[in-house]
Short mmCIF file of C-alpha atoms in Angstrom, two decimals:
data_model
loop_
_atom_site.label_atom_id
_atom_site.label_comp_id
_atom_site.label_asym_id
_atom_site.label_seq_id
_atom_site.Cartn_x
_atom_site.Cartn_y
_atom_site.Cartn_z
CA MET I 1137 0.00 0.00 0.00
CA VAL I 1138 2.86 2.33 0.78
CA GLY I 1139 4.42 1.60 -2.58
CA GLU I 1140 1.13 2.21 -4.38
CA ALA I 1141 0.68 5.54 -2.59
CA TRP I 1142 4.20 6.61 -3.51
CA ASP I 1143 3.66 5.62 -7.14
CA SER I 1144 0.40 7.55 -7.35
CA ARG I 1145 2.11 10.69 -6.11
CA ARG I 1146 4.97 10.23 -8.55
CA TYR I 1147 2.69 9.85 -11.53
CA ALA I 1148 0.34 12.59 -10.40
CA ARG I 1149 3.04 15.26 -10.56
CA PRO I 1150 3.46 15.30 -14.37
CA VAL I 1151 -0.32 15.26 -14.80
CA LEU I 1152 -0.67 18.17 -12.37
CA LYS I 1153 2.09 20.16 -14.11
CA THR I 1154 0.50 19.57 -17.50
CA SER I 1155 -2.87 20.62 -16.14
CA ASN I 1156 -1.38 23.80 -14.67
CA ARG I 1157 0.24 24.65 -18.00
CA TRP I 1158 -3.08 24.30 -19.83
CA ILE I 1159 -4.83 26.40 -17.20
CA GLU I 1160 -2.15 29.07 -17.51
CA LEU I 1161 -2.40 29.01 -21.32
CA ALA I 1162 -6.18 29.22 -21.21
CA GLY I 1163 -5.95 32.17 -18.82
CA PHE I 1164 -3.54 33.97 -21.11
CA VAL I 1165 -5.67 33.33 -24.20
CA LEU I 1166 -8.68 34.74 -22.37
CA ALA I 1167 -6.68 37.79 -21.24
CA PHE I 1168 -5.34 38.27 -24.80
CA LEU I 1169 -8.86 38.21 -26.23
CA VAL I 1170 -10.20 40.58 -23.57
CA VAL I 1171 -7.37 43.09 -24.03
CA HIS I 1172 -7.66 43.07 -27.81
CA ALA I 1173 -11.45 43.30 -27.67
CA LEU I 1174 -11.07 46.33 -25.41
CA LEU I 1175 -8.50 47.90 -27.76
CA TRP I 1176 -10.82 47.26 -30.72
CA TRP I 1177 -13.72 48.85 -28.83
CA LEU I 1178 -11.61 51.88 -27.86
CA THR I 1179 -10.58 52.25 -31.50
CA ALA I 1180 -14.24 52.38 -32.48
CA ILE I 1181 -15.45 54.84 -29.83
CA SER I 1182 -12.45 57.10 -29.21
CA ALA I 1183 -12.44 60.64 -30.48
CA ASN I 1184 -9.64 61.94 -32.73
CA LEU I 1185 -9.77 58.96 -35.13
CA PRO I 1186 -7.17 56.52 -33.76
CA LEU I 1187 -7.71 54.39 -36.88
CA GLY I 1188 -7.71 57.41 -39.17
CA ASP I 1189 -4.41 56.60 -40.84
CA VAL I 1190 -5.83 53.24 -41.88
CA THR I 1191 -9.32 54.29 -42.97
CA ILE I 1192 -8.26 57.52 -44.65
CA THR I 1193 -4.60 57.45 -45.71
CA TYR I 1194 -3.86 53.73 -46.14
CA SER I 1195 -7.21 53.18 -47.88
CA ARG I 1196 -6.52 56.04 -50.29
CA TRP I 1197 -3.16 54.54 -51.24
CA ILE I 1198 -4.69 51.12 -51.89
CA GLU I 1199 -7.70 52.52 -53.73
CA THR I 1200 -5.41 54.57 -55.98
CA GLY I 1201 -3.45 51.42 -56.72
CA HIS I 1202 -6.60 49.51 -57.68
CA THR I 1203 -8.41 52.23 -59.64
CA ALA I 1204 -5.55 54.20 -61.22
CA ASP I 1205 -2.90 51.47 -61.24
CA PHE I 1206 -0.63 53.87 -59.37
CA TRP I 1207 1.09 52.23 -56.41
CA VAL I 1208 2.96 54.31 -53.88
CA GLY I 1209 6.58 53.24 -53.53
CA ILE I 1210 6.50 51.66 -57.00
CA ASP I 1211 5.05 54.26 -59.35
CA GLY I 1212 5.90 57.25 -57.16
CA PRO I 1213 7.74 58.25 -53.97
CA TRP I 1214 6.44 57.09 -50.60
CA VAL I 1215 7.02 57.82 -46.93
CA TYR I 1216 7.41 54.14 -45.99
CA PRO I 1217 9.71 51.31 -47.12
CA ILE I 1218 8.10 49.15 -49.79
CA LEU I 1219 7.20 46.15 -47.60
CA ALA I 1220 4.68 48.32 -45.72
CA ILE I 1221 2.30 48.13 -48.68
CA VAL I 1222 1.78 44.39 -48.13
CA PRO I 1223 -0.21 44.52 -44.84
CA MET I 1224 -2.14 47.53 -46.14
CA ALA I 1225 -3.17 45.61 -49.24
CA ALA I 1226 -3.91 42.50 -47.18
CA ALA I 1227 -6.23 44.48 -44.90
CA ALA I 1228 -8.19 45.61 -47.98
CA LEU I 1229 -8.71 42.12 -49.44
CA GLY I 1230 -12.38 42.33 -48.43
CA GLY I 1231 -12.67 45.71 -50.12
CA VAL I 1232 -11.26 49.16 -49.43
CA THR I 1233 -14.45 50.16 -47.64
CA SER I 1234 -13.81 47.47 -44.99
CA ILE I 1235 -10.09 48.14 -44.61
CA GLY I 1236 -10.54 49.25 -40.98
CA THR I 1237 -12.00 45.91 -39.93
CA GLY I 1238 -9.50 44.01 -42.06
CA TRP I 1239 -6.65 45.93 -40.49
CA LEU I 1240 -7.75 45.23 -36.92
CA VAL I 1241 -8.22 41.53 -37.65
CA LEU I 1242 -4.74 41.39 -39.17
CA MET I 1243 -3.14 43.22 -36.23
CA VAL I 1244 -4.79 40.92 -33.68
CA LEU I 1245 -3.54 37.88 -35.61
CA LEU I 1246 -0.02 39.30 -35.76
CA ASP I 1247 -0.04 40.02 -32.02
CA ALA I 1248 -1.14 36.42 -31.46
CA VAL I 1249 1.81 35.19 -33.53
CA ALA I 1250 4.22 37.28 -31.48
CA CYS I 1251 2.72 35.91 -28.25
CA ALA I 1252 3.09 32.36 -29.51
CA PHE I 1253 6.81 32.85 -30.08
CA LEU I 1254 7.37 34.65 -26.76
CA TRP I 1255 5.24 32.28 -24.66
CA ARG I 1256 8.16 30.06 -23.65
CA PHE I 1257 10.18 32.88 -22.08
CA ARG I 1258 9.89 33.40 -18.34
CA VAL I 1259 11.41 35.96 -15.99
CA ARG I 1260 12.78 34.22 -12.90
CA GLY I 1261 14.02 35.72 -9.66
CA VAL I 1262 13.98 39.32 -10.85
CA LEU I 1263 13.41 40.63 -7.33
CA GLY I 1264 16.58 39.04 -6.02
CA ALA I 1265 15.03 35.82 -4.72
CA PRO I 1266 14.18 32.60 -6.55
CA VAL I 1267 10.59 32.31 -7.67
CA ALA I 1268 8.71 29.44 -6.04
CA GLY I 1269 9.24 26.32 -8.11
CA GLY I 1270 11.62 28.21 -10.39
CA ARG I 1271 8.73 28.87 -12.79
CA GLY I 1272 8.78 32.64 -12.97
CA ILE I 1273 6.44 34.96 -14.84
CA ARG I 1274 6.01 34.81 -18.60
CA VAL I 1275 7.28 37.86 -20.43
CA VAL I 1276 4.21 38.00 -22.68
CA TRP I 1277 2.11 39.09 -19.71
CA TRP I 1278 4.16 42.30 -19.55
CA TRP I 1279 3.71 42.90 -23.26
CA LEU I 1280 -0.05 42.39 -22.97
CA ALA I 1281 -0.17 44.94 -20.13
CA PHE I 1282 1.93 47.32 -22.23
CA LEU I 1283 -0.47 47.04 -25.19
CA LEU I 1284 -3.42 47.82 -22.91
CA ALA I 1285 -1.56 50.80 -21.44
CA LEU I 1286 -0.73 52.17 -24.89
CA GLY I 1287 -4.33 51.91 -26.05
CA PRO I 1288 -5.84 51.82 -29.54
CA ILE I 1289 -2.74 53.26 -31.18
CA ALA I 1290 -1.10 49.90 -30.43
CA LEU I 1291 -3.21 48.48 -33.28
CA GLY I 1292 -3.85 51.50 -35.47
CA ARG I 1293 -0.57 52.07 -37.32
CA ILE I 1294 1.89 50.25 -39.60
CA ASP I 1295 4.34 50.29 -36.67
CA THR I 1296 2.45 47.33 -35.19
CA VAL I 1297 3.62 45.14 -38.08
CA ALA I 1298 7.26 46.17 -37.70
CA THR I 1299 7.08 45.63 -33.94
CA VAL I 1300 5.72 42.09 -34.37
CA PHE I 1301 8.52 41.24 -36.81
CA ALA I 1302 11.04 42.54 -34.28
CA LEU I 1303 9.48 40.76 -31.27
CA VAL I 1304 9.52 37.43 -33.09
CA GLY I 1305 13.13 38.18 -34.04
CA VAL I 1306 13.99 38.61 -30.35
CA ALA I 1307 12.81 35.03 -29.76
CA PHE I 1308 15.57 33.83 -32.13
CA VAL I 1309 18.45 36.08 -31.02
CA ALA I 1310 20.11 33.51 -28.76
CA THR I 1311 19.62 30.41 -30.90
CA ARG I 1312 19.24 31.56 -34.53
CA PRO I 1313 20.83 34.99 -34.96
CA ALA I 1314 20.57 34.78 -38.75
CA VAL I 1315 16.81 34.27 -38.47
CA ALA I 1316 16.60 37.12 -35.95
CA SER I 1317 18.50 39.35 -38.36
CA ALA I 1318 16.16 38.45 -41.23
CA LEU I 1319 13.10 39.25 -39.09
CA PHE I 1320 14.60 42.55 -37.92
CA THR I 1321 15.31 43.33 -41.58
CA ALA I 1322 11.70 42.56 -42.53
CA GLY I 1323 10.68 45.04 -39.83
CA ALA I 1324 13.09 47.62 -41.24
CA TRP I 1325 11.61 47.25 -44.74
CA THR I 1326 8.24 47.98 -43.11
CA LYS I 1327 9.12 50.89 -40.80
CA VAL I 1328 12.89 51.63 -40.82
CA TRP I 1329 13.62 51.63 -37.04
CA PRO I 1330 14.26 47.84 -36.60
CA ALA I 1331 17.37 48.32 -38.74
CA ALA I 1332 18.97 49.50 -35.50
CA LEU I 1333 18.46 46.00 -34.08
CA VAL I 1334 20.36 44.46 -36.99
CA GLY I 1335 23.18 46.86 -36.16
CA VAL I 1336 23.18 45.66 -32.54
CA LEU I 1337 23.56 42.05 -33.68
CA LEU I 1338 26.40 42.95 -36.04
CA LEU I 1339 28.22 44.82 -33.29
CA LEU I 1340 27.71 42.46 -30.36
CA ARG I 1341 26.78 38.99 -31.64
CA LYS I 1342 30.39 37.85 -31.68
CA GLY I 1343 31.07 34.75 -33.74
CA HIS I 1344 27.81 35.03 -35.68
CA ARG I 1345 28.34 38.20 -37.70
CA ARG I 1346 28.51 36.33 -40.99
CA GLY I 1347 25.12 34.72 -40.36
CA VAL I 1348 23.62 38.00 -39.15
CA LEU I 1349 24.86 39.78 -42.26
CA ALA I 1350 23.66 36.96 -44.50
CA GLY I 1351 20.18 37.00 -42.99
CA ALA I 1352 19.85 40.75 -43.55
CA LEU I 1353 21.32 40.74 -47.06
CA VAL I 1354 19.42 37.73 -48.37
CA LEU I 1355 16.03 39.05 -47.28
CA SER I 1356 16.85 42.56 -48.50
CA ALA I 1357 17.93 41.14 -51.87
CA LEU I 1358 14.63 39.27 -52.23
CA ILE I 1359 12.59 42.37 -51.38
CA VAL I 1360 14.62 44.55 -53.75
CA LEU I 1361 14.35 41.97 -56.54
CA VAL I 1362 10.56 41.78 -56.29
CA ASP I 1363 10.33 45.58 -56.15
CA VAL I 1364 12.56 46.00 -59.21
CA LEU I 1365 10.58 43.40 -61.16
CA TRP I 1366 7.42 45.37 -60.40
CA GLY I 1367 9.11 48.51 -61.72
CA GLY I 1368 9.72 50.24 -58.42
CA ALA I 1369 13.50 50.67 -58.67
CA PRO I 1370 13.42 54.49 -59.07
CA TYR I 1371 11.51 54.88 -55.79
CA LEU I 1372 12.99 52.03 -53.76
CA LEU I 1373 14.65 54.39 -51.28
CA SER I 1374 12.31 57.34 -51.69
CA PHE I 1375 11.25 57.04 -48.03
CA VAL I 1376 14.70 58.28 -46.99
CA GLY I 1377 14.09 61.78 -48.28
CA GLU I 1378 10.34 62.03 -47.76
CA GLN I 1379 10.67 62.96 -44.07
CA THR I 1380 13.33 65.65 -44.43
CA GLY I 1381 10.85 68.50 -44.90
CA ARG I 1382 9.14 67.97 -41.56
CA GLY I 1383 9.06 70.68 -38.97
CA LEU I 1384 8.78 70.19 -35.21
CA GLN I 1385 5.83 67.92 -34.42
CA ILE I 1386 3.94 68.95 -31.31
CA GLU I 1387 4.35 65.69 -29.34
CA SER I 1388 8.13 65.43 -29.71
CA PRO I 1389 10.33 66.14 -26.65
CA LEU I 1390 12.15 68.86 -28.58
CA ALA I 1391 8.84 70.66 -29.11
CA THR I 1392 7.90 70.73 -25.43
CA PRO I 1393 9.34 74.18 -24.52
CA PHE I 1394 7.80 75.69 -27.65
CA MET I 1395 4.40 74.23 -26.78
CA TRP I 1396 4.61 75.94 -23.39
CA ALA I 1397 5.70 79.14 -25.11
CA ALA I 1398 2.63 78.93 -27.35
CA ALA I 1399 0.42 78.32 -24.30
CA PHE I 1400 1.80 81.47 -22.64
CA GLY I 1401 1.21 83.51 -25.79
CA ALA I 1402 4.79 84.02 -26.95
CA PRO I 1403 4.88 86.00 -30.24
CA GLY I 1404 4.81 83.69 -33.27
CA ALA I 1405 4.42 80.51 -31.21
CA ALA I 1406 1.40 78.47 -32.30
CA VAL I 1407 0.16 75.03 -33.26
CA PHE I 1408 -0.64 74.59 -36.97
CA TYR I 1409 -1.51 71.78 -39.38
CA ASP I 1410 1.01 71.01 -42.12
CA GLN I 1411 -1.07 70.18 -45.20
CA VAL I 1412 1.88 68.52 -46.96
CA ILE I 1413 3.15 66.27 -44.17
CA LEU I 1414 -0.39 65.86 -42.72
CA THR I 1415 0.58 66.43 -39.12
CA PHE I 1416 0.36 69.07 -36.41
CA GLU I 1417 3.53 71.10 -35.81
CA VAL I 1418 4.53 74.03 -33.65
CA SER I 1419 5.88 77.33 -34.92
CA GLY I 1420 7.81 80.08 -33.18
CA ALA I 1421 11.30 81.44 -32.62
CA GLY I 1422 13.80 78.58 -32.46
CA THR I 1423 11.54 75.81 -33.78
CA HIS I 1424 13.27 75.63 -37.16
CA ALA I 1425 16.70 75.43 -35.53
CA ALA I 1426 15.47 72.69 -33.18
CA ALA I 1427 14.10 70.69 -36.11
CA VAL I 1428 17.35 71.06 -38.04
CA LEU I 1429 19.47 70.08 -35.03
CA SER I 1430 17.41 66.99 -34.20
CA THR I 1431 19.12 64.74 -36.75
CA PRO I 1432 22.71 65.67 -35.77
CA LEU I 1433 21.73 65.28 -32.11
CA MET I 1434 20.32 61.84 -32.82
CA ALA I 1435 23.51 60.87 -34.65
CA VAL I 1436 25.70 62.02 -31.75
CA VAL I 1437 23.65 60.03 -29.21
CA VAL I 1438 23.69 56.91 -31.39
CA VAL I 1439 27.44 57.06 -32.00
CA ALA I 1440 28.10 57.70 -28.31
CA GLY I 1441 25.95 54.70 -27.38
CA VAL I 1442 27.76 52.42 -29.82
CA VAL I 1443 31.13 53.57 -28.49
CA LEU I 1444 30.05 52.95 -24.90
CA ALA I 1445 28.74 49.47 -25.75
CA LEU I 1446 31.95 48.50 -27.55
CA TRP I 1447 34.03 49.87 -24.69
CA ALA I 1448 32.01 47.85 -22.17
CA ALA I 1449 32.39 44.72 -24.32
CA HIS I 1450 36.14 45.30 -24.52
CA ARG I 1451 36.23 45.60 -20.74
CA GLY I 1452 34.60 42.18 -20.46
CA ALA I 1453 30.89 42.89 -20.06
CA ARG I 1454 28.72 40.06 -21.34
CA ARG I 1455 27.68 40.82 -24.89
CA ALA I 1456 24.35 39.00 -24.46
CA GLU I 1457 23.47 41.49 -21.72
CA LEU I 1458 24.92 44.51 -23.50
CA ALA I 1459 22.88 43.90 -26.64
CA PRO I 1460 19.40 44.75 -25.28
CA VAL I 1461 20.77 47.80 -23.44
CA LEU I 1462 22.30 49.11 -26.65
CA ALA I 1463 19.08 48.25 -28.51
CA LEU I 1464 17.09 50.26 -25.99
CA LEU I 1465 19.54 53.17 -26.27
CA LEU I 1466 19.17 53.25 -30.04
CA VAL I 1467 15.38 53.04 -29.90
CA ALA I 1468 15.21 55.67 -27.14
CA ALA I 1469 17.49 57.93 -29.19
CA LEU I 1470 15.22 57.55 -32.23
CA ILE I 1471 12.28 58.63 -30.06
CA ALA I 1472 13.66 61.20 -27.62
CA THR I 1473 15.77 63.18 -30.11
CA ASN I 1474 13.30 62.96 -33.00
CA LYS I 1475 11.53 66.02 -34.36
CA VAL I 1476 8.57 63.69 -34.96
CA GLY I 1477 6.81 62.50 -31.82
CA SER I 1478 4.06 60.24 -33.13
CA PRO I 1479 2.35 58.28 -30.32
CA GLN I 1480 2.89 54.89 -31.97
CA TYR I 1481 6.65 55.34 -31.52
CA ILE I 1482 6.22 54.44 -27.84
CA GLY I 1483 5.32 50.92 -28.97
CA TRP I 1484 8.90 50.49 -30.17
CA PHE I 1485 10.09 50.36 -26.57
CA ALA I 1486 8.50 46.92 -26.19
CA VAL I 1487 11.11 45.20 -28.35
CA PRO I 1488 14.35 46.06 -26.48
CA ILE I 1489 12.56 45.72 -23.13
CA VAL I 1490 11.38 42.21 -23.99
CA TRP I 1491 14.88 41.47 -25.26
CA GLY I 1492 16.33 42.57 -21.94
CA LEU I 1493 13.81 40.54 -19.95
CA VAL I 1494 14.56 37.31 -21.84
CA ALA I 1495 18.35 37.68 -21.91
CA GLY I 1496 18.89 35.93 -18.55
CA THR I 1497 18.23 36.64 -14.89
CA PRO I 1498 20.87 39.41 -14.44
CA SER I 1499 19.53 41.19 -17.51
CA ALA I 1500 15.92 40.76 -16.37
CA ARG I 1501 16.73 42.29 -13.00
CA ARG I 1502 18.43 45.18 -14.76
CA PHE I 1503 15.46 45.78 -17.06
CA LEU I 1504 12.72 45.46 -14.46
CA PRO I 1505 12.66 49.21 -13.55
CA ILE I 1506 12.48 50.14 -17.23
CA ALA I 1507 9.71 47.60 -17.87
CA VAL I 1508 7.78 49.23 -15.03
CA ALA I 1509 8.55 52.79 -16.24
CA ALA I 1510 7.38 51.95 -19.75
CA LEU I 1511 3.83 51.33 -18.51
CA PRO I 1512 3.08 54.90 -17.28
CA THR I 1513 4.87 56.18 -20.38
CA ALA I 1514 2.36 54.24 -22.46
CA VAL I 1515 -0.62 55.35 -20.34
CA LEU I 1516 0.37 59.01 -20.66
CA THR I 1517 0.73 58.52 -24.40
CA GLN I 1518 -2.82 57.13 -24.59
CA LEU I 1519 -4.07 60.20 -22.73
CA ILE I 1520 -2.28 62.41 -25.25
CA TYR I 1521 -3.59 60.43 -28.22
CA PRO I 1522 -6.32 59.62 -28.83
CA ALA I 1523 -8.02 60.43 -25.53
CA TYR I 1524 -7.43 64.19 -25.23
CA TYR I 1525 -5.58 65.15 -28.38
CA ASP I 1526 -8.01 67.98 -29.06
CA GLN I 1527 -6.97 69.54 -25.75
CA VAL I 1528 -3.29 69.18 -26.69
CA LEU I 1529 -4.05 71.10 -29.87
CA THR I 1530 -5.74 73.88 -27.91
CA LEU I 1531 -2.80 74.02 -25.49
CA GLN I 1532 -4.74 73.17 -22.34
CA PRO I 1533 -2.26 73.46 -19.44
CA TRP I 1534 -3.15 70.13 -17.80
CA MET I 1535 -2.52 68.28 -21.06
CA LEU I 1536 0.76 70.08 -21.54
CA VAL I 1537 1.74 68.78 -18.10
CA VAL I 1538 0.83 65.25 -19.24
CA LEU I 1539 2.79 65.73 -22.46
CA THR I 1540 5.80 67.07 -20.55
CA LEU I 1541 5.78 64.16 -18.08
CA ARG I 1542 5.61 61.65 -20.93
CA ASN I 1543 8.50 63.31 -22.73
CA VAL I 1544 10.56 63.47 -19.53
CA LEU I 1545 10.07 59.70 -19.17
CA GLU I 1546 11.31 59.19 -22.74
CA VAL I 1547 14.47 61.16 -22.00
CA ALA I 1548 14.86 59.36 -18.65
CA ILE I 1549 14.79 55.97 -20.40
CA LEU I 1550 17.51 57.19 -22.75
CA ALA I 1551 19.58 58.47 -19.81
CA TRP I 1552 19.16 55.11 -18.04
CA THR I 1553 20.69 53.27 -20.99
CA VAL I 1554 23.74 55.54 -20.98
CA VAL I 1555 24.27 55.16 -17.23
CA THR I 1556 23.78 51.39 -17.47
CA LEU I 1557 26.34 50.97 -20.24
CA VAL I 1558 28.88 52.97 -18.23
CA ARG I 1559 28.23 50.84 -15.13
CA MET I 1560 28.47 47.62 -17.10
CA GLY I 1561 31.81 48.72 -18.49
CA ARG I 1562 33.17 49.78 -15.13
CA HIS I 1563 32.06 46.63 -13.29
CA ALA I 1564 32.95 44.16 -16.03
CA GLY I 1565 35.46 41.41 -15.53
CA ARG I 1566 38.27 40.81 -17.97
CA MET I 1567 36.68 37.73 -19.56
CA ASP I 1568 34.82 38.64 -22.76
CA ALA I 1569 31.54 36.81 -23.19
#
């Protein structure tokens, strides 16, 4: 009888563990559906057209392609890399008039794919003590909370597609860097910024640079070949120059002092709508200089970050832990020093943060404060757009406070990456990982 009791306990454990896994998975699927249903609902009821880019701009591009056989990026210049046209066209398969619904369905499916790849990653012992049973908390729960905090803009822009490519790429960084590089490259051909992640792999994925380079070049060659065959060679890189004419967008950190100046009635300071770029910008003394200086400032921050990361690696800091910090620095630089401050940019933070959380326990502990700080950053962004964007435009003081706090958090995240790289270099051993 004793033996039978012991055997029953032994065989019950695997069954119990399997049952717990299915319960956990079912709970996550339910939470995923609830969060995305809520985001869909908010997209439908929110003021200020959070899906406006899709239903107005994207639909116009696709309709022009169908009716006039004129495709942006192929028959004329375009603001996005050429791969961005694919999800836009896919969302309109049921007709241009239903592109909004098609887009939301596609974004939910893409988010589900990203969750499927990230499901296996857990954060263990991030508070300095082992988690009971060593199981830890799955990283995808943080991303789901981040999407909810960011609001409908998390689904309403082409950036969602690039972010999903990049998140799936993170799942392959440790085991298949060439695949990760190809996925980052696909993101870059959709919305430029994931190209920075390819750069991180080339700099810090020691011993795998050939594979990383091959993954990026092979996929890029395929995309370029298809584009050239369709006749788009003259406009393949048109997106590079399409953004140069922008002024200072009102949500960008660099615009913050000028927004306050406009609120206090400074001569010439005002919010206006740029009919060419189709965005709200701020005018006034110094705004042009700030817009011009934003690109050199971004370049200086990026170069300084790369130098710091290479110095830390030379000092012996683990490259696997340096990589997500450098990735976050580059993404934060692209956001905090940008003259464009579109709300969907905040969604980019998810990729390096998830990377840091899955890069091992020391890295997860390091990234925990930033993972927490990203949540109020996202909430404040949702308040700015779409919730109270009309009050930002009319320079309501309380919304300028919200905008300022959000922008301070963006700069603080960038500052954290710099300080962290310096600390990692100073405290590194002499053995290079």
